[in-house]
Coordinates of C-alpha atoms in Angstrom, one line a residue:
M1267 CA 78.2 90.2 102.8
S1268 CA 81.5 90.2 104.7
Q1269 CA 82.8 93.5 106.1
P1270 CA 85.5 95.5 104.3
L1271 CA 89.2 94.6 105.1
Y1272 CA 92.0 97.1 105.5
I1273 CA 95.5 95.7 105.3
T1274 CA 98.7 97.7 105.8
T1275 CA 102.4 97.0 105.8
A1276 CA 104.7 99.0 108.1
I1277 CA 105.8 102.0 106.1
S1278 CA 109.5 101.7 105.1
Y1279 CA 112.1 104.1 106.2
P1280 CA 113.8 105.2 103.0
N1281 CA 117.2 106.5 104.2
G1282 CA 118.6 103.7 102.0
P1283 CA 117.3 101.5 99.2
P1284 CA 114.9 98.6 99.9
H1285 CA 116.2 95.2 101.0
I1286 CA 114.7 91.7 100.9
G1287 CA 113.1 92.2 104.3
H1288 CA 111.0 95.0 102.9
A1289 CA 110.0 92.8 100.0
Y1290 CA 109.1 89.9 102.3
E1291 CA 106.5 92.0 104.2
A1292 CA 105.1 93.6 101.1
I1293 CA 104.7 90.1 99.4
A1294 CA 103.0 88.6 102.5
C1295 CA 100.5 91.5 102.6
D1296 CA 99.9 91.2 98.9
V1297 CA 99.2 87.5 99.1
L1298 CA 96.7 88.2 101.9
A1299 CA 95.1 91.0 100.0
R1300 CA 94.8 89.0 96.8
F1301 CA 93.5 86.0 98.8
H1302 CA 90.7 88.0 100.4
R1303 CA 89.8 89.7 97.2
M1304 CA 89.5 86.3 95.6
Q1305 CA 87.0 85.4 98.3
G1306 CA 84.9 88.4 97.3
R1307 CA 85.9 90.8 100.1
D1308 CA 86.2 94.5 99.7
V1309 CA 89.9 94.9 100.4
R1310 CA 92.0 98.1 100.7
F1311 CA 95.7 97.5 100.8
Q1312 CA 98.2 100.2 101.8
T1313 CA 102.0 100.5 101.9
G1314 CA 104.3 103.4 101.7
T1315 CA 107.3 105.3 103.1
D1316 CA 108.1 107.0 106.4
E1317 CA 110.2 110.0 105.3
H1318 CA 110.8 112.2 108.3
G1319 CA 113.1 112.0 111.3
L1320 CA 116.7 112.6 112.2
K1321 CA 118.1 109.7 110.2
M1322 CA 116.7 111.1 107.0
A1323 CA 118.0 114.6 107.8
Q1324 CA 121.5 113.2 108.7
T1325 CA 121.7 111.0 105.6
A1326 CA 120.6 113.9 103.3
E1327 CA 123.3 116.1 104.9
K1328 CA 126.0 113.5 104.2
K1329 CA 124.8 113.2 100.6
G1330 CA 124.7 117.0 100.2
V1331 CA 121.1 117.0 99.2
S1332 CA 117.9 118.3 100.8
P1333 CA 115.8 115.9 103.0
Q1334 CA 113.0 116.3 100.5
A1335 CA 115.2 115.4 97.5
L1336 CA 116.5 112.3 99.4
A1337 CA 112.9 111.3 100.3
D1338 CA 111.8 111.7 96.7
E1339 CA 114.7 109.6 95.4
M1340 CA 114.4 106.8 97.9
S1341 CA 110.7 106.6 98.1
S1342 CA 110.6 106.0 94.4
K1343 CA 112.8 103.0 94.8
F1344 CA 110.4 101.5 97.2
K1345 CA 107.5 102.1 94.9
V1346 CA 109.5 100.5 92.0
M1347 CA 110.2 97.5 94.2
C1348 CA 106.4 97.1 94.9
D1349 CA 105.5 97.4 91.3
E1350 CA 108.2 95.0 90.1
L1351 CA 107.2 92.4 92.7
N1352 CA 103.5 92.6 91.5
I1353 CA 102.3 94.2 94.8
S1354 CA 98.7 95.1 94.3
Y1355 CA 98.5 98.0 96.7
D1356 CA 95.6 100.4 96.5
N1357 CA 97.5 103.3 98.1
F1358 CA 101.2 104.1 98.4
Q1359 CA 101.3 106.6 101.3
R1360 CA 104.2 109.0 101.7
T1361 CA 104.5 110.9 105.0
T1362 CA 105.7 114.0 103.2
D1363 CA 102.4 114.3 101.4
P1364 CA 100.4 117.5 102.6
A1365 CA 97.4 115.3 103.4
H1366 CA 99.6 113.4 105.9
H1367 CA 100.7 116.6 107.6
R1368 CA 97.0 117.5 108.0
A1369 CA 96.1 114.1 109.5
S1370 CA 99.1 114.1 111.9
Q1371 CA 98.2 117.5 113.2
A1372 CA 94.6 116.5 113.5
I1373 CA 95.4 113.5 115.8
W1374 CA 97.8 115.6 117.8
Q1375 CA 95.0 118.2 118.4
A1376 CA 92.6 115.4 119.4
M1377 CA 95.1 114.1 121.9
A1378 CA 95.7 117.6 123.2
A1379 CA 92.0 118.1 123.6
K1380 CA 91.9 115.0 125.7
G1381 CA 94.5 116.6 128.1
D1382 CA 97.1 113.9 127.2
L1383 CA 99.9 116.3 126.1
Y1384 CA 102.1 118.5 128.1
S1385 CA 105.5 120.3 127.7
D1386 CA 108.6 119.4 129.6
T1387 CA 112.3 118.6 129.2
Y1388 CA 113.4 115.1 128.0
E1389 CA 116.5 113.6 129.4
G1390 CA 117.3 110.0 128.3
W1391 CA 118.7 107.5 125.9
Y1392 CA 117.7 107.9 122.2
S1393 CA 118.6 105.7 119.2
V1394 CA 118.8 107.7 116.0
R1395 CA 118.7 104.5 113.9
D1396 CA 115.5 103.2 115.7
E1397 CA 114.0 106.7 116.1
A1398 CA 113.1 105.5 119.6
Y1399 CA 113.7 106.3 123.3
Y1400 CA 114.8 103.6 125.7
D1401 CA 114.8 103.2 129.4
E1402 CA 118.1 102.6 131.2
S1403 CA 117.0 99.1 132.1
E1404 CA 116.6 98.1 128.4
L1405 CA 120.2 99.0 127.4
I1406 CA 123.0 96.6 126.6
D1407 CA 126.6 97.2 127.5
A1408 CA 129.0 96.6 124.7
E1409 CA 132.5 97.5 123.6
G1410 CA 133.1 99.9 120.7
E1411 CA 135.7 99.7 118.0
D1412 CA 138.0 101.8 120.1
G1413 CA 137.7 99.4 123.0
K1414 CA 135.6 101.9 125.0
K1415 CA 132.3 101.0 126.7
I1416 CA 129.2 101.9 124.7
R1417 CA 125.5 101.5 125.3
L1418 CA 123.2 99.8 122.8
S1419 CA 119.4 99.5 122.4
P1420 CA 117.6 96.1 122.6
Q1421 CA 117.9 96.1 118.8
G1422 CA 121.7 96.5 119.0
T1423 CA 121.7 100.1 117.8
P1424 CA 123.8 102.9 119.3
V1425 CA 122.1 105.2 121.8
E1426 CA 123.0 108.7 122.9
W1427 CA 122.1 110.7 125.9
T1428 CA 119.7 113.4 124.9
V1429 CA 118.5 116.5 126.7
E1430 CA 115.8 118.4 124.8
E1431 CA 112.6 120.4 125.3
S1432 CA 109.8 118.2 124.3
W1433 CA 106.1 117.6 124.3
F1434 CA 105.0 114.5 126.2
F1435 CA 102.1 112.1 125.7
R1436 CA 100.6 110.7 129.0
L1437 CA 101.3 107.1 128.0
S1438 CA 101.3 106.2 131.8
N1439 CA 97.5 106.8 131.8
Y1440 CA 96.9 103.9 129.4
G1441 CA 98.5 100.9 131.1
D1442 CA 95.3 99.5 132.5
A1443 CA 93.4 100.0 129.3
L1444 CA 96.2 98.3 127.3
L1445 CA 96.4 95.3 129.6
K1446 CA 92.6 95.0 129.3
L1447 CA 92.9 95.1 125.6
F1448 CA 95.5 92.3 125.6
R1449 CA 93.6 90.1 128.0
E1450 CA 90.1 90.5 126.6
N1451 CA 91.1 90.6 122.9
P1452 CA 94.2 88.3 122.7
E1453 CA 93.8 88.2 118.9
F1454 CA 94.7 91.9 118.8
L1455 CA 98.4 91.1 119.0
E1456 CA 99.8 87.9 117.4
P1457 CA 101.8 85.7 117.5
E1458 CA 101.3 84.9 121.2
S1459 CA 105.0 85.3 121.9
R1460 CA 104.8 89.0 120.9
R1461 CA 101.8 89.5 123.0
N1462 CA 103.4 88.0 126.1
E1463 CA 106.4 90.4 125.6
M1464 CA 104.2 93.4 125.4
V1465 CA 102.1 92.4 128.4
K1466 CA 105.3 92.1 130.4
F1467 CA 106.4 95.5 129.2
V1468 CA 103.2 97.2 130.2
E1469 CA 103.1 95.4 133.6
G1470 CA 106.5 96.8 134.3
G1471 CA 105.0 100.3 134.2
L1472 CA 104.7 102.8 131.4
R1473 CA 106.5 106.1 131.4
D1474 CA 105.2 109.2 129.5
L1475 CA 106.4 109.4 126.0
S1476 CA 108.4 112.2 124.4
I1477 CA 106.6 113.0 121.1
S1478 CA 108.4 116.1 119.7
R1479 CA 111.9 117.3 118.9
T1480 CA 113.5 120.7 118.6
S1481 CA 117.0 119.7 117.5
F1482 CA 116.0 119.3 113.8
D1483 CA 113.1 120.5 111.7
W1484 CA 112.6 117.7 109.2
G1485 CA 109.1 116.6 110.2
V1486 CA 105.5 117.5 110.7
K1487 CA 105.2 120.7 112.6
V1488 CA 103.5 120.6 116.0
P1489 CA 100.3 122.7 115.8
G1490 CA 100.9 126.1 117.2
S1491 CA 104.7 125.7 117.6
D1492 CA 107.4 127.2 115.5
N1493 CA 110.3 125.1 116.7
H1494 CA 108.8 121.6 117.5
V1495 CA 108.4 118.8 115.0
M1496 CA 106.6 115.6 115.8
Y1497 CA 108.5 112.6 117.1
V1498 CA 108.6 110.3 114.2
W1499 CA 106.3 107.6 115.6
V1500 CA 103.3 109.9 116.1
D1501 CA 103.9 111.1 112.5
A1502 CA 104.6 107.6 111.1
L1503 CA 101.8 105.6 112.7
T1504 CA 99.2 108.2 111.6
N1505 CA 99.9 107.1 108.0
Y1506 CA 97.3 104.3 108.4
L1507 CA 94.7 107.0 108.9
T1508 CA 96.0 109.4 106.3
G1509 CA 95.6 106.8 103.6
L1510 CA 91.8 106.6 104.4
G1511 CA 91.3 110.4 104.4
Y1512 CA 91.4 111.2 108.1
P1513 CA 90.4 113.6 109.6
D1514 CA 87.5 113.5 107.2
M1515 CA 85.3 110.9 108.9
D1516 CA 83.3 109.8 105.8
G1517 CA 84.4 108.1 102.6
N1518 CA 87.2 105.6 102.9
F1519 CA 87.8 106.3 106.6
G1520 CA 84.2 105.7 107.5
K1521 CA 84.2 102.6 105.4
Y1522 CA 87.4 100.9 106.5
W1523 CA 88.3 102.3 109.9
R1524 CA 85.4 101.8 112.3
E1525 CA 84.6 100.2 115.6
D1526 CA 83.3 97.0 114.0
G1527 CA 85.9 97.1 111.2
D1528 CA 88.5 94.7 110.2
M1529 CA 91.9 96.5 110.2
L1530 CA 95.1 94.5 110.1
H1531 CA 98.7 95.9 110.5
I1532 CA 101.4 93.5 109.4
I1533 CA 104.8 94.6 110.7
G1534 CA 108.2 93.3 111.7
K1535 CA 108.7 92.1 115.3
D1536 CA 111.2 94.9 116.0
I1537 CA 108.5 97.5 115.9
V1538 CA 105.7 95.7 117.8
R1539 CA 106.0 98.0 120.8
F1540 CA 105.2 101.1 118.7
H1541 CA 102.2 99.4 117.0
S1542 CA 100.7 97.6 120.0
I1543 CA 101.3 100.0 122.8
Y1544 CA 102.0 103.5 121.5
W1545 CA 99.5 103.3 118.6
P1546 CA 96.5 102.0 120.5
A1547 CA 97.2 104.5 123.3
F1548 CA 97.2 107.4 120.7
L1549 CA 94.0 106.1 119.2
M1550 CA 92.3 105.8 122.6
S1551 CA 93.3 109.3 123.4
A1552 CA 92.0 110.6 120.1
N1553 CA 88.7 108.6 120.6
L1554 CA 89.3 106.6 117.4
P1555 CA 88.7 102.9 116.8
L1556 CA 91.6 100.5 117.3
P1557 CA 92.9 98.2 114.6
S1558 CA 91.6 94.6 114.8
K1559 CA 95.0 93.0 114.7
V1560 CA 98.7 93.7 114.8
F1561 CA 100.8 90.8 113.5
G1562 CA 104.5 90.9 114.2
H1563 CA 106.3 88.6 111.7
G1564 CA 109.9 87.4 112.1
F1565 CA 113.1 88.5 110.5
L1566 CA 114.3 87.2 107.2
L1567 CA 117.9 86.1 107.6
N1568 CA 120.6 85.8 104.9
R1569 CA 122.0 82.3 105.2
G1570 CA 121.0 82.4 108.9
E1571 CA 122.6 85.8 109.6
K1572 CA 120.7 89.1 110.2
M1573 CA 121.2 91.5 107.3
S1574 CA 123.6 94.3 108.0
K1575 CA 125.3 96.9 105.8
S1576 CA 128.5 96.4 107.8
V1577 CA 128.5 92.7 107.2
G1578 CA 127.7 93.3 103.5
N1579 CA 124.9 90.8 103.2
V1580 CA 122.0 93.2 102.4
V1581 CA 120.4 92.0 99.2
D1582 CA 118.4 93.9 96.7
P1583 CA 115.1 92.1 96.2
L1584 CA 114.9 93.0 92.6
A1585 CA 118.3 91.3 92.0
L1586 CA 116.7 88.1 93.4
A1587 CA 113.6 88.6 91.3
N1588 CA 115.6 89.2 88.1
A1589 CA 117.7 86.1 88.8
F1590 CA 115.0 83.7 89.7
G1591 CA 111.6 85.2 88.7
V1592 CA 109.1 87.3 90.6
D1593 CA 106.6 84.4 91.2
Q1594 CA 109.4 82.0 92.2
L1595 CA 110.7 84.5 94.8
R1596 CA 107.2 85.2 96.1
Y1597 CA 106.5 81.4 96.4
F1598 CA 109.7 80.7 98.2
L1599 CA 109.2 83.4 100.8
M1600 CA 105.6 82.3 101.5
A1601 CA 106.2 78.5 101.3
D1602 CA 109.6 78.2 103.0
V1603 CA 109.3 80.6 105.9
V1604 CA 106.8 80.1 108.7
F1605 CA 105.1 83.4 109.0
G1606 CA 105.6 84.9 112.5
K1607 CA 109.0 83.2 113.0
D1608 CA 112.4 84.0 111.7
G1609 CA 113.4 82.5 108.4
S1610 CA 116.4 82.1 106.2
Y1611 CA 117.0 82.4 102.5
S1612 CA 119.8 81.9 100.1
A1613 CA 120.1 81.6 96.3
E1614 CA 120.5 77.9 96.6
A1615 CA 117.4 77.6 98.8
I1616 CA 115.3 79.6 96.3
V1617 CA 116.4 77.5 93.4
T1618 CA 115.9 74.2 95.2
K1619 CA 112.4 75.1 96.5
A1620 CA 111.2 76.7 93.2
N1621 CA 112.5 73.8 91.1
A1622 CA 111.1 71.1 93.4
D1623 CA 107.6 72.5 93.9
L1624 CA 106.9 74.7 90.9
A1625 CA 109.0 73.5 88.0
N1626 CA 109.2 69.7 88.8
S1627 CA 105.8 69.2 90.5
F1628 CA 103.1 71.7 89.6
G1629 CA 104.6 73.1 86.5
N1630 CA 105.4 69.7 85.1
L1631 CA 101.9 68.4 86.0
A1632 CA 100.3 71.3 84.1
Q1633 CA 102.7 71.1 81.1
R1634 CA 102.5 67.4 80.5
T1635 CA 98.7 67.2 81.0
L1636 CA 98.0 70.1 78.6
S1637 CA 100.6 68.7 76.2
M1638 CA 98.9 65.3 76.2
I1639 CA 95.5 66.9 75.5
F1640 CA 97.0 68.9 72.7
K1641 CA 98.7 65.9 71.1
N1642 CA 96.3 63.1 71.8
M1643 CA 93.0 64.9 71.6
D1644 CA 93.9 67.7 69.1
G1645 CA 93.5 70.1 72.0
A1646 CA 89.7 69.5 72.3
L1647 CA 87.9 69.0 75.6
T1648 CA 85.2 66.4 76.0
S1649 CA 82.6 65.3 78.5
F1650 CA 83.4 62.0 80.4
E1651 CA 82.4 59.6 83.0
S1652 CA 84.3 59.5 86.2
N1653 CA 85.4 56.4 88.1
V1654 CA 86.3 56.0 91.7
D1655 CA 89.9 57.0 91.2
D1656 CA 88.9 60.2 89.4
T1657 CA 86.4 61.1 92.1
R1658 CA 88.9 60.4 94.9
L1659 CA 91.5 62.7 93.2
R1660 CA 88.9 65.5 92.7
Q1661 CA 88.0 65.3 96.4
I1662 CA 91.6 65.6 97.5
V1663 CA 92.1 68.6 95.3
A1664 CA 88.8 70.2 96.4
D1665 CA 89.7 69.7 100.1
A1666 CA 93.1 71.4 99.6
C1667 CA 91.9 74.2 97.5
K1668 CA 88.5 75.0 99.1
I1669 CA 89.1 74.1 102.7
E1670 CA 92.7 73.6 103.8
L1671 CA 94.5 76.4 102.0
P1672 CA 91.8 79.0 102.7
R1673 CA 91.7 78.1 106.4
E1674 CA 95.4 78.4 106.8
F1675 CA 95.7 81.7 104.7
T1676 CA 92.9 83.2 106.8
A1677 CA 95.0 82.5 109.9
L1678 CA 98.2 83.9 108.2
N1679 CA 99.7 80.4 108.1
F1680 CA 100.9 80.8 104.6
S1681 CA 103.4 77.9 104.6
A1682 CA 100.9 75.5 106.0
G1683 CA 98.3 76.4 103.4
I1684 CA 100.9 75.9 100.6
D1685 CA 101.9 72.6 102.2
A1686 CA 98.2 71.5 101.8
W1687 CA 98.2 72.6 98.2
M1688 CA 101.4 70.7 97.5
R1689 CA 99.9 67.5 98.9
A1690 CA 97.2 67.8 96.3
V1691 CA 99.8 68.5 93.6
F1692 CA 101.6 65.3 94.6
A1693 CA 98.3 63.4 94.6
C1694 CA 97.8 64.5 91.0
N1695 CA 101.2 63.4 89.9
Q1696 CA 100.7 60.1 91.6
Y1697 CA 97.4 59.8 89.8
V1698 CA 99.2 60.4 86.5
D1699 CA 101.7 57.7 87.2
D1700 CA 99.0 55.2 88.3
Q1701 CA 96.7 55.9 85.4
A1702 CA 99.4 56.1 82.8
P1703 CA 97.3 57.9 80.2
W1704 CA 100.0 57.5 77.5
A1705 CA 99.4 53.8 77.6
L1706 CA 95.7 54.2 77.5
K1707 CA 95.7 55.9 74.1
K1708 CA 95.7 52.5 72.4
S1709 CA 94.2 50.2 75.0
D1710 CA 91.3 52.4 76.2
P1711 CA 91.1 55.9 74.5
D1712 CA 87.9 56.8 76.3
R1713 CA 89.6 56.1 79.7
M1714 CA 92.6 58.2 78.5
K1715 CA 90.2 61.1 77.9
A1716 CA 88.6 60.7 81.3
V1717 CA 92.0 60.8 83.0
L1718 CA 93.1 63.9 81.1
M1719 CA 89.9 65.7 81.7
T1720 CA 90.1 64.9 85.4
L1721 CA 93.6 66.3 85.5
F1722 CA 92.5 69.4 83.4
M1723 CA 89.8 70.2 86.0
A1724 CA 92.3 69.6 88.9
I1725 CA 94.9 71.9 87.4
R1726 CA 92.3 74.6 87.0
D1727 CA 91.4 74.4 90.7
L1728 CA 95.1 74.2 91.8
S1729 CA 95.9 77.3 89.7
I1730 CA 93.1 79.3 91.2
A1731 CA 94.0 78.3 94.7
I1732 CA 97.7 79.4 94.4
R1733 CA 96.9 82.6 92.5
P1734 CA 97.5 84.9 95.5
V1735 CA 101.1 83.6 95.7
V1736 CA 102.1 83.3 92.1
P1737 CA 99.5 85.5 90.3
A1738 CA 101.3 85.9 86.9
A1739 CA 102.2 82.3 86.5
A1740 CA 98.8 81.0 87.6
D1741 CA 97.0 83.4 85.3
A1742 CA 99.3 82.2 82.4
I1743 CA 98.1 78.7 83.0
L1744 CA 94.5 79.6 83.3
D1745 CA 94.7 81.8 80.1
Q1746 CA 95.9 78.7 78.2
M1747 CA 93.1 76.7 79.6
G1748 CA 90.4 79.1 78.5
V1749 CA 89.3 80.0 82.0
D1750 CA 87.7 83.5 81.9
A1751 CA 89.3 86.1 84.1
E1752 CA 86.0 86.8 85.8
V1753 CA 85.8 83.2 87.2
R1754 CA 89.2 82.9 88.9
G1755 CA 88.1 83.5 92.5
Y1756 CA 87.5 81.0 95.2
A1757 CA 83.7 81.0 94.6
A1758 CA 84.4 79.6 91.1
L1759 CA 85.8 76.4 92.8
D1760 CA 82.2 75.5 93.7
D1761 CA 80.9 75.8 90.1
E1762 CA 81.8 73.1 87.6
S1763 CA 79.7 74.5 84.8
W1764 CA 82.8 76.2 83.5
F1765 CA 84.0 72.9 82.1
S1766 CA 80.8 72.0 80.3
D1767 CA 80.7 75.5 79.0
L1768 CA 84.2 75.1 77.5
V1769 CA 83.2 71.7 76.0
S1770 CA 80.0 73.1 74.5
S1771 CA 81.9 76.2 73.1
N1772 CA 84.3 73.9 71.3
F1773 CA 87.3 75.4 73.1
Q1774 CA 90.5 74.1 71.7
L1775 CA 93.8 74.1 73.6
N1776 CA 96.8 75.4 71.8
Q1777 CA 100.4 74.2 72.1
P1778 CA 101.0 74.8 75.9
K1779 CA 103.8 76.9 77.2
G1780 CA 105.4 76.1 80.6
A1781 CA 104.7 78.6 83.3
F1782 CA 107.6 77.6 85.6
P1783 CA 111.0 77.2 83.8
R1784 CA 113.6 75.2 85.7
L1785 CA 116.0 77.5 87.5
E1786 CA 119.8 77.3 87.4
M1787 CA 122.2 78.7 90.0
P1788 CA 123.8 81.9 88.6
T1789 CA 127.4 81.8 87.8
S1790 CA 129.8 83.4 90.3
G1791 CA 129.8 86.7 88.3
E1792 CA 126.1 86.8 87.9
G1793 CA 125.5 85.9 91.5
E1794 CA 127.6 88.6 93.1
A1795 CA 124.5 90.8 93.8
I1796 CA 122.6 88.0 95.5

């Protein structure tokens, strides 16, 4: 039996409502979690919100509310986003939960016991927006709105010179261990371009890391201190352990977070450093296992531009889902964007892709096939004899559904897996055109039945294969086809007894309903939110 799998998103910072970038990461992790569950694996999938830090405190002050009230309000919006987008998380972890404070203090104490923490004064450049410290060599010179020179972080966010009493983590002790990790386990950090960046960063020399603040109190208290709260990344990163019950070493923690475990963090490329350098160093210090893989995906751009509140192109993902459909949005993001690289979206692109692939190709294939069975065979299924054309099509579909798509999804190449699936859909549509079952009704009714049954079986396989991406629509098709919910995993693709079971049970297809309606571009008024 395969080992359990632990999948996490980065936890979202809820100083504002979620945008499409948050949805993109959650959807990708959900597709992966559903895919592995359908392969029979024991999967635990976690997402959540990172609710501490100076940004939250400042935003709450501007709004005239407490940080906790702001955290409660905004975290609920992220949870609603996940629920509305059909994200099948097992745990939604909030860093304001008492269990998380306990876990963060436990890892702090473990690092202290290792001798890796010491008190000193921090002087340096700090970005409130990134909740990150930056070296002078990393800064970018820019011109502010008033024409004066300003300094920006590598992410383009403002930095300010900070002098503050702080606890430090001896990150400088872990350079050699991190380089060994990258070189001996290159799969730890992907894609390769991200790994190369981090190797170069570590080779440049690591400075000890400030991990506490005294200028505000909205955070996890440092053990034994009245005026220090943890620097947000110690607090935030520990959420991956909190959700498994740490510091309790049994239960879910012992099951999913272990030396030989399979633990995958999927994050945005802008926080790769924190997850691939700081986080493994913290874990090494605390004598805890490291994650198996950190994967830094690219940015999702709005019509080719990075999303920004100042530009006014930040989009509510639920507005897109309401306009075009949840499954259509999920499909577009997984099919049209190469995972690991930057991608772009627009309302026009979503409509074009969803109509071409889902409505016109797969949806039309399913609808017209099931309709012909309903009309020409009274909805009844029948046994049949295959000819070489039928066998060839079934092999094309089997290769796509059982070999190509699973191989690519396992490697996080979602768009490549969907491309393989679409080639099988195209082959089915070509088969329909070549066989012309509508003409066979009079000339060779037995052959018509064989063609329609071949297509019926292919549609079932195609629906199962694409379920991780479009779960609601795929299940709607499988429901109509009489396929039991218990046999919709990938193992079911190797068992064709389901068809003979349906035939022998006298299953009868009802009037089919389309699963993928054709989309229209919203009118100017309707489209203002997207």
